[in-house]
């Protein structure tokens, strides 16, 4: 399998929203919720927990980028499909606007990485 340089570069988008958003949710949860168009009222604990998980996932993505192992690129897509479908179900259940933002951001990354992954895989 080739290096898949473009697919690897697309993962910067993933790390680029996971880490800053996660840090924002952890250190300034109410401000981040407002910036993400949340319509519900939330205590700080759960957004901070979610932020902590986002930073952890971002660190894993940075390791995938750093070591450039194409074996993990498909896994990042599978994980995002699960997240996207889960968030869609939560949105349909709650109507929370913040989840629409998440669907858009995650969906864009899936399209970007997925398209590049399939394109580069066909070339190899």
Tab-separated table of C-alpha atoms in Angstrom:
chain	number	residue	atom	x	y	z
A	1	UNK	CA	0.000	0.000	0.000
A	2	UNK	CA	1.251	3.472	-0.847
A	3	UNK	CA	1.884	6.213	1.673
A	4	UNK	CA	-1.499	7.854	1.018
A	5	UNK	CA	-0.118	11.339	1.634
A	6	UNK	CA	-3.355	13.228	0.901
A	7	UNK	CA	-5.391	10.963	3.167
A	8	UNK	CA	-2.840	11.503	5.912
A	9	UNK	CA	-3.057	15.270	5.438
A	10	UNK	CA	-6.859	15.126	5.727
A	11	UNK	CA	-6.427	13.872	9.283
A	12	UNK	CA	-5.103	17.305	10.265
A	13	UNK	CA	-8.715	18.492	9.898
A	14	UNK	CA	-9.787	15.825	12.407
A	15	UNK	CA	-7.083	16.685	14.936
A	16	UNK	CA	-7.676	20.364	14.221
A	17	UNK	CA	-11.224	20.271	15.522
A	18	UNK	CA	-10.910	17.579	18.190
A	19	UNK	CA	-8.149	19.149	20.260
A	20	UNK	CA	-9.199	22.835	20.239
A	21	UNK	CA	-12.895	22.032	20.734
A	22	UNK	CA	-12.072	19.520	23.447
A	23	UNK	CA	-9.880	22.030	25.264
A	24	UNK	CA	-12.592	24.657	24.931
A	25	UNK	CA	-15.233	22.330	26.343
A	26	UNK	CA	-12.939	21.355	29.195
A	27	UNK	CA	-11.727	24.815	30.216
A	28	UNK	CA	-14.660	27.034	29.135
A	29	UNK	CA	-17.654	24.734	28.728
A	30	UNK	CA	-20.423	27.347	28.762
A	31	UNK	CA	-18.629	29.597	26.288
A	32	UNK	CA	-17.983	26.661	23.921
A	33	UNK	CA	-21.556	25.422	24.168
A	34	UNK	CA	-22.760	28.891	23.215
A	35	UNK	CA	-20.263	29.025	20.301
A	36	UNK	CA	-21.542	25.637	19.107
A	37	UNK	CA	-25.173	26.889	19.157
A	38	UNK	CA	-26.325	24.641	21.992
A	39	UNK	CA	-29.991	25.232	22.751
A	40	UNK	CA	-30.178	23.228	25.980
A	41	UNK	CA	-29.012	24.045	29.480
A	42	UNK	CA	-26.036	22.004	30.648
A	43	UNK	CA	-24.023	21.832	33.833
A	44	UNK	CA	-20.271	21.956	33.274
A	45	UNK	CA	-19.400	18.369	34.180
A	46	UNK	CA	-20.626	16.514	31.103
A	47	UNK	CA	-19.258	18.991	28.522
A	48	UNK	CA	-15.933	18.885	30.373
A	49	UNK	CA	-15.983	15.084	30.276
A	50	UNK	CA	-16.788	15.165	26.541
A	51	UNK	CA	-13.980	17.685	26.046
A	52	UNK	CA	-11.549	15.420	27.850
A	53	UNK	CA	-12.497	12.526	25.555
A	54	UNK	CA	-12.157	14.753	22.485
A	55	UNK	CA	-8.628	15.782	23.474
A	56	UNK	CA	-7.729	12.120	24.071
A	57	UNK	CA	-9.038	11.139	20.622
A	58	UNK	CA	-7.194	14.100	19.114
A	59	UNK	CA	-3.931	12.919	20.652
A	60	UNK	CA	-4.465	9.469	19.105
A	61	UNK	CA	-5.140	11.084	15.712
A	62	UNK	CA	-1.931	13.127	16.037
A	63	UNK	CA	-0.054	9.859	16.621
A	64	UNK	CA	-1.665	8.360	13.507
A	65	UNK	CA	-0.591	11.445	11.532
A	66	UNK	CA	2.890	11.436	13.035
A	67	UNK	CA	3.629	7.814	12.250
A	68	UNK	CA	1.729	7.852	8.951
A	69	UNK	CA	0.580	4.259	9.073
A	70	UNK	CA	-2.155	3.845	6.414
A	71	UNK	CA	-3.528	0.815	8.277
A	72	UNK	CA	-5.216	3.211	10.718
A	73	UNK	CA	-6.781	5.544	8.134
A	74	UNK	CA	-9.741	3.242	7.499
A	75	UNK	CA	-10.231	2.907	11.266
A	76	UNK	CA	-10.564	6.683	11.610
A	77	UNK	CA	-13.353	6.490	9.027
A	78	UNK	CA	-15.142	3.617	10.748
A	79	UNK	CA	-15.023	5.444	14.079
A	80	UNK	CA	-16.418	8.602	12.486
A	81	UNK	CA	-19.259	6.669	10.836
A	82	UNK	CA	-20.219	5.333	14.280
A	83	UNK	CA	-19.971	8.820	15.819
A	84	UNK	CA	-21.977	10.401	12.979
A	85	UNK	CA	-24.780	7.823	13.214
A	86	UNK	CA	-24.850	8.088	17.017
A	87	UNK	CA	-25.008	11.875	16.911
A	88	UNK	CA	-27.760	11.699	14.266
A	89	UNK	CA	-29.803	9.435	16.555
A	90	UNK	CA	-29.234	11.824	19.461
A	91	UNK	CA	-30.258	14.794	17.332
A	92	UNK	CA	-33.448	13.054	16.200
A	93	UNK	CA	-34.227	12.255	19.821
A	94	UNK	CA	-33.441	15.689	21.280
A	95	UNK	CA	-33.544	18.318	18.526
A	96	UNK	CA	-30.390	19.886	20.070
A	97	UNK	CA	-28.877	22.341	17.542
A	98	UNK	CA	-25.336	21.691	18.765
A	99	UNK	CA	-25.652	18.183	17.350
A	100	UNK	CA	-26.331	19.593	13.878
A	101	UNK	CA	-22.998	21.421	14.093
A	102	UNK	CA	-21.310	18.175	15.113
A	103	UNK	CA	-22.970	16.299	12.234
A	104	UNK	CA	-21.696	18.904	9.774
A	105	UNK	CA	-18.144	18.994	11.095
A	106	UNK	CA	-17.784	15.218	11.405
A	107	UNK	CA	-19.551	14.638	8.077
A	108	UNK	CA	-17.243	17.021	6.228
A	109	UNK	CA	-14.213	15.216	7.632
A	110	UNK	CA	-15.642	11.826	6.659
A	111	UNK	CA	-16.225	13.008	3.097
A	112	UNK	CA	-12.746	14.544	2.890
A	113	UNK	CA	-10.843	11.585	4.331
A	114	UNK	CA	-13.094	8.978	2.701
A	115	UNK	CA	-12.823	10.518	-0.750
A	116	UNK	CA	-9.053	10.838	-0.561
A	117	UNK	CA	-8.701	7.351	0.925
A	118	UNK	CA	-10.713	5.754	-1.902
A	119	UNK	CA	-8.902	7.813	-4.543
A	120	UNK	CA	-5.440	6.916	-3.286
A	121	UNK	CA	-6.374	3.298	-2.681
A	122	UNK	CA	-7.492	2.925	-6.305
A	123	UNK	CA	-4.149	4.304	-7.489
A	124	UNK	CA	-2.167	1.710	-5.531
